[in-house]
C-alpha positions as a printed NumPy array, in Angstrom:
array([[-27.183,  -1.011,  -9.181],
       [-26.734,  -2.346,  -5.624],
       [-27.16 ,   0.042,  -2.724],
       [-24.165,   1.324,  -0.823],
       [-24.695,  -0.995,   2.136],
       [-24.858,  -4.011,  -0.183],
       [-21.624,  -3.014,  -1.903],
       [-19.676,  -3.468,   1.337],
       [-21.541,  -6.547,   2.583],
       [-19.282,  -9.608,   2.868],
       [-22.015, -12.043,   3.888],
       [-21.571, -15.469,   2.35 ],
       [-17.801, -15.084,   1.902],
       [-15.103, -16.893,   3.807],
       [-11.869, -15.046,   4.584],
       [ -8.548, -16.596,   5.577],
       [ -6.245, -14.157,   7.368],
       [ -2.674, -15.304,   7.932],
       [ -0.905, -14.305,  11.138],
       [ -4.206, -13.384,  12.766],
       [ -3.81 , -14.372,  16.404],
       [ -2.86 , -10.786,  17.363],
       [ -2.122,  -7.289,  16.091],
       [ -3.174,  -6.18 ,  12.633],
       [ -4.217,  -9.664,  11.548],
       [ -6.62 , -10.076,  14.451],
       [ -8.068,  -6.594,  13.943],
       [ -8.683,  -7.337,  10.261],
       [-10.29 , -10.68 ,  11.081],
       [-12.604,  -8.983,  13.557],
       [-13.452,  -6.295,  11.01 ],
       [-14.184,  -8.744,   8.206],
       [-16.369, -10.78 ,  10.562],
       [-18.232,  -7.593,  11.451],
       [-18.866,  -7.015,   7.743],
       [-20.48 , -10.444,   7.464],
       [-17.628, -12.724,   6.419],
       [-16.885, -16.082,   7.996],
       [-13.272, -15.73 ,   9.117],
       [-10.528, -18.338,   9.323],
       [ -7.723, -17.488,  11.734],
       [ -4.188, -18.674,  11.024],
       [ -1.01 , -18.884,  13.059],
       [  1.631, -21.378,  14.203],
       [  0.903, -21.189,  17.94 ],
       [ -2.279, -23.218,  18.424],
       [ -2.853, -21.881,  21.941],
       [ -2.742, -18.234,  20.89 ],
       [ -4.855, -19.048,  17.854],
       [ -7.592, -20.611,  19.964],
       [ -7.484, -17.674,  22.38 ],
       [ -8.032, -15.29 ,  19.464],
       [-10.896, -17.436,  18.178],
       [-12.487, -17.467,  21.638],
       [-12.294, -13.673,  21.762],
       [-14.24 , -13.455,  18.498],
       [-16.764, -16.037,  19.691],
       [-17.435, -13.897,  22.752],
       [-18.393, -11.099,  20.348],
       [-20.912, -13.333,  18.589],
       [-18.819, -14.477,  15.627],
       [-18.105, -18.063,  14.582],
       [-14.475, -18.164,  13.443],
       [-12.622, -21.212,  12.211],
       [ -8.937, -21.859,  12.814],
       [ -6.36 , -23.238,  10.387],
       [ -2.892, -23.552,  11.934],
       [  0.038, -23.826,   9.53 ],
       [  3.474, -22.327,   8.941],
       [  3.198, -19.729,   6.176],
       [  6.857, -20.252,   5.233],
       [  6.338, -23.944,   4.401],
       [  5.016, -24.23 ,   0.842],
       [  3.721, -27.784,   1.182],
       [  2.094, -27.097,   4.549],
       [  0.327, -24.023,   3.176],
       [ -0.931, -25.856,   0.12 ],
       [ -2.072, -28.899,   2.11 ],
       [ -3.953, -26.727,   4.623],
       [ -5.735, -24.62 ,   2.018],
       [ -6.515, -27.569,  -0.263],
       [ -7.754, -29.529,   2.749],
       [-10.106, -26.786,   3.913],
       [-11.449, -26.253,   0.396],
       [-12.193, -29.961,   0.059],
       [-13.564, -30.512,   3.556],
       [-15.615, -27.41 ,   4.329],
       [-15.885, -25.218,   1.237],
       [-14.41 , -22.242,  -0.545],
       [-11.95 , -19.661,   0.719],
       [-13.211, -16.555,  -1.082],
       [-10.871, -13.989,   0.5  ],
       [ -7.207, -14.287,   1.404],
       [ -5.483, -11.653,   3.52 ],
       [ -1.713, -12.206,   3.536],
       [ -0.829, -10.539,   6.824],
       [  1.856, -12.741,   8.425],
       [  5.095, -10.821,   8.885],
       [  8.138, -10.248,  11.058],
       [ 10.725,  -7.557,  11.764],
       [ 14.384,  -7.531,  12.761],
       [ 16.399,  -4.383,  13.375],
       [ 20.17 ,  -4.111,  12.882],
       [ 22.59 ,  -1.943,  10.869],
       [ 22.758,  -3.303,   7.34 ],
       [ 26.533,  -3.872,   7.549],
       [ 25.966,  -6.13 ,  10.58 ],
       [ 22.632,  -7.675,   9.589],
       [ 22.674, -11.44 ,  10.346],
       [ 22.234, -13.572,   7.209],
       [ 19.86 , -15.961,   8.961],
       [ 17.587, -13.054,   9.951],
       [ 17.653, -11.791,   6.365],
       [ 16.532, -15.23 ,   5.141],
       [ 13.823, -15.381,   7.798],
       [ 12.482, -12.011,   6.666],
       [ 12.405, -13.167,   3.046],
       [ 10.513, -16.325,   3.936],
       [  8.025, -14.767,   6.349],
       [  7.314, -11.461,   4.635],
       [  7.401, -12.295,   0.931],
       [  7.664, -16.052,   0.251],
       [  4.578, -16.581,   2.42 ],
       [  2.589, -14.247,   0.158],
       [  3.56 , -16.381,  -2.813],
       [  2.822, -19.66 ,  -1.015],
       [ -0.64 , -18.719,   0.256],
       [ -1.522, -16.603,  -2.764],
       [ -0.794, -19.408,  -5.217],
       [ -2.573, -22.061,  -3.144],
       [ -5.724, -19.962,  -2.736],
       [ -5.736, -18.594,  -6.281],
       [ -5.765, -22.052,  -7.842],
       [ -9.201, -22.574,  -6.33 ],
       [-10.402, -19.017,  -6.929],
       [ -9.524, -19.212, -10.628],
       [-11.739, -22.248, -11.067],
       [-14.665, -20.377,  -9.514],
       [-14.049, -17.205, -11.515],
       [-13.836, -14.929,  -8.483],
       [-11.714, -14.197,  -5.423],
       [-10.183, -11.418,  -3.36 ],
       [ -6.55 , -11.246,  -2.25 ],
       [ -5.265,  -8.474,   0.014],
       [ -1.559,  -8.401,   0.841],
       [ -0.281,  -6.39 ,   3.796],
       [  2.6  ,  -4.198,   2.672],
       [  4.001,  -1.3  ,   4.734],
       [  4.924,   2.353,   4.728],
       [  8.385,   0.856,   4.088],
       [  7.091,  -0.227,   0.698],
       [  7.81 ,   3.376,  -0.315],
       [ 10.2  ,   4.662,   2.377],
       [ 13.267,   3.452,   4.263],
       [ 14.669,   3.975,   7.738],
       [ 18.043,   3.036,   9.229],
       [ 18.369,  -0.492,  10.544],
       [ 15.572,  -2.199,   8.596],
       [ 16.843,  -2.39 ,   5.011],
       [ 15.966,  -6.09 ,   4.537],
       [ 12.448,  -5.496,   5.892],
       [ 12.094,  -2.593,   3.458],
       [ 13.205,  -4.871,   0.619],
       [ 10.583,  -7.481,   1.495],
       [  7.766,  -4.945,   1.653],
       [  8.789,  -3.445,  -1.682],
       [  8.583,  -6.964,  -3.066],
       [  5.084,  -7.405,  -1.627],
       [  3.925,  -4.415,  -3.666],
       [  5.396,  -5.771,  -6.89 ],
       [  4.105,  -9.302,  -6.268],
       [  0.666,  -7.764,  -5.759],
       [  0.931,  -6.118,  -9.172],
       [  2.039,  -9.426, -10.655],
       [ -0.901, -11.253,  -9.101],
       [ -3.313,  -8.727, -10.586],
       [ -1.635,  -8.946, -13.973],
       [ -1.902, -12.757, -14.069],
       [ -5.202, -13.284, -12.29 ],
       [ -7.507, -10.326, -12.962],
       [ -8.669, -11.977, -16.185],
       [ -9.884, -14.898, -14.057],
       [-12.089, -12.645, -11.922],
       [ -9.705, -12.083,  -9.003],
       [ -8.895,  -8.743,  -7.432],
       [ -5.42 ,  -8.523,  -5.895],
       [ -4.451,  -5.431,  -3.93 ],
       [ -2.321,  -4.404,  -0.979],
       [ -2.697,  -2.238,   2.103],
       [  0.39 ,  -0.357,   3.274],
       [  0.029,   0.573,   6.953],
       [  2.036,   3.419,   8.398],
       [  3.167,   3.292,  12.014],
       [  0.628,   1.377,  14.085],
       [  0.706,   0.436,  17.754],
       [  1.197,  -3.334,  17.4  ],
       [  3.343,  -6.041,  19.052],
       [  5.673,  -5.861,  16.021],
       [  6.359,  -2.194,  16.846],
       [  6.552,  -2.613,  20.629],
       [ 10.191,  -1.473,  20.798],
       [  9.339,   1.749,  18.966],
       [  6.104,   2.383,  20.873],
       [  8.126,   2.217,  24.105],
       [ 10.822,   4.603,  22.833],
       [  9.921,   8.214,  23.796],
       [ 12.452,   9.652,  21.361],
       [ 11.01 ,   7.717,  18.444],
       [  7.441,   8.546,  19.446],
       [  8.305,  12.23 ,  19.523],
       [  9.859,  12.021,  16.068],
       [  6.874,  10.106,  14.681],
       [  4.314,  12.549,  16.011],
       [  6.16 ,  15.408,  14.304],
       [  6.796,  13.48 ,  11.089],
       [  3.221,  12.222,  10.608],
       [  0.69 ,  14.875,   9.541],
       [ -1.959,  13.193,  11.712],
       [  0.411,  13.623,  14.666],
       [  0.029,  10.165,  16.202],
       [  0.365,   6.409,  15.926],
       [ -2.339,   4.591,  13.988],
       [ -4.86 ,   2.318,  15.685],
       [ -5.226,  -1.141,  14.147],
       [ -8.993,  -0.661,  13.839],
       [ -8.273,   2.121,  11.341],
       [ -7.115,  -0.478,   8.816],
       [-10.434,  -2.305,   8.777],
       [-12.27 ,   0.014,   6.383],
       [ -9.598,  -0.31 ,   3.717],
       [ -9.623,  -4.095,   4.008],
       [-13.407,  -4.403,   3.876],
       [-13.428,  -2.137,   0.817],
       [-10.821,  -4.193,  -1.045],
       [-12.656,  -7.435,  -0.228],
       [-16.036,  -6.102,  -1.353],
       [-17.955,  -5.508,  -4.57 ],
       [-17.233,  -1.8  ,  -4.114],
       [-13.667,  -2.547,  -5.294],
       [-14.62 ,  -4.757,  -8.255],
       [-12.469,  -2.714, -10.697],
       [ -9.629,  -1.944,  -8.278],
       [ -6.693,  -4.216,  -9.069],
       [ -2.952,  -4.238,  -8.495],
       [ -3.073,  -1.206,  -6.196],
       [ -1.283,  -0.373,  -2.952],
       [ -3.489,   1.63 ,  -0.591],
       [ -1.46 ,   3.558,   1.989],
       [ -3.153,   3.978,   5.377],
       [ -0.473,   6.033,   7.1  ],
       [ -1.821,   9.286,   8.557],
       [ -0.264,  11.142,   5.623],
       [  3.371,  10.238,   6.296],
       [  4.126,   9.308,   2.668],
       [  2.487,  12.492,   1.424],
       [  4.603,  14.906,   3.422],
       [  8.275,  15.873,   3.572]])
């Protein structure tokens, strides 16, 4: 049986992380690189993507970049197929790209609802399918989808976001159900409230911060680095029989009334 350090070693694996020029995606890319993986950064803004890659290079890593729009099915498939053909396998896919829009449900703009559907859930299907087609042929692969505390809970003003993150959890279960027999593991991480650009409006709201500190058993916002361990675990041999699960990393907020 392999030793504990070997179980979590990602050396020799390539990981594509969508939406990884900042925030949670960048933190996960950095963490996977630290565990030995070759990381591929993705985003639509080439300038920000290269800046993120340069930051990792300064730390001694050798990231690749793969710019594409996660909401465009053909663009996703062409990018992933092209990388597979040109430079080799994508062993790990982390579906992290996401967006938020806040408004009362009765006034929620239809175009923002559609944008949430495309960015938060359709992108998981697009990238997941494109990557899995190659993984299935090799008989192994790791897919980690980024869900949310709103996969299980709701708050006023973000009902469509909550719907998309609930769908991420169920799509994750569907991926595992279809693809586990081909050697793939498909799981999700559900972050609680983390200090990220997506949550900037809430981080800067003293009233919300006070509520969150009381509501969360840990008594604070999460730090993006605290998601790395869960991601490394789910991408490693240590999780070889973990499939279709949603791992909440939330300071206990979903465990407490």
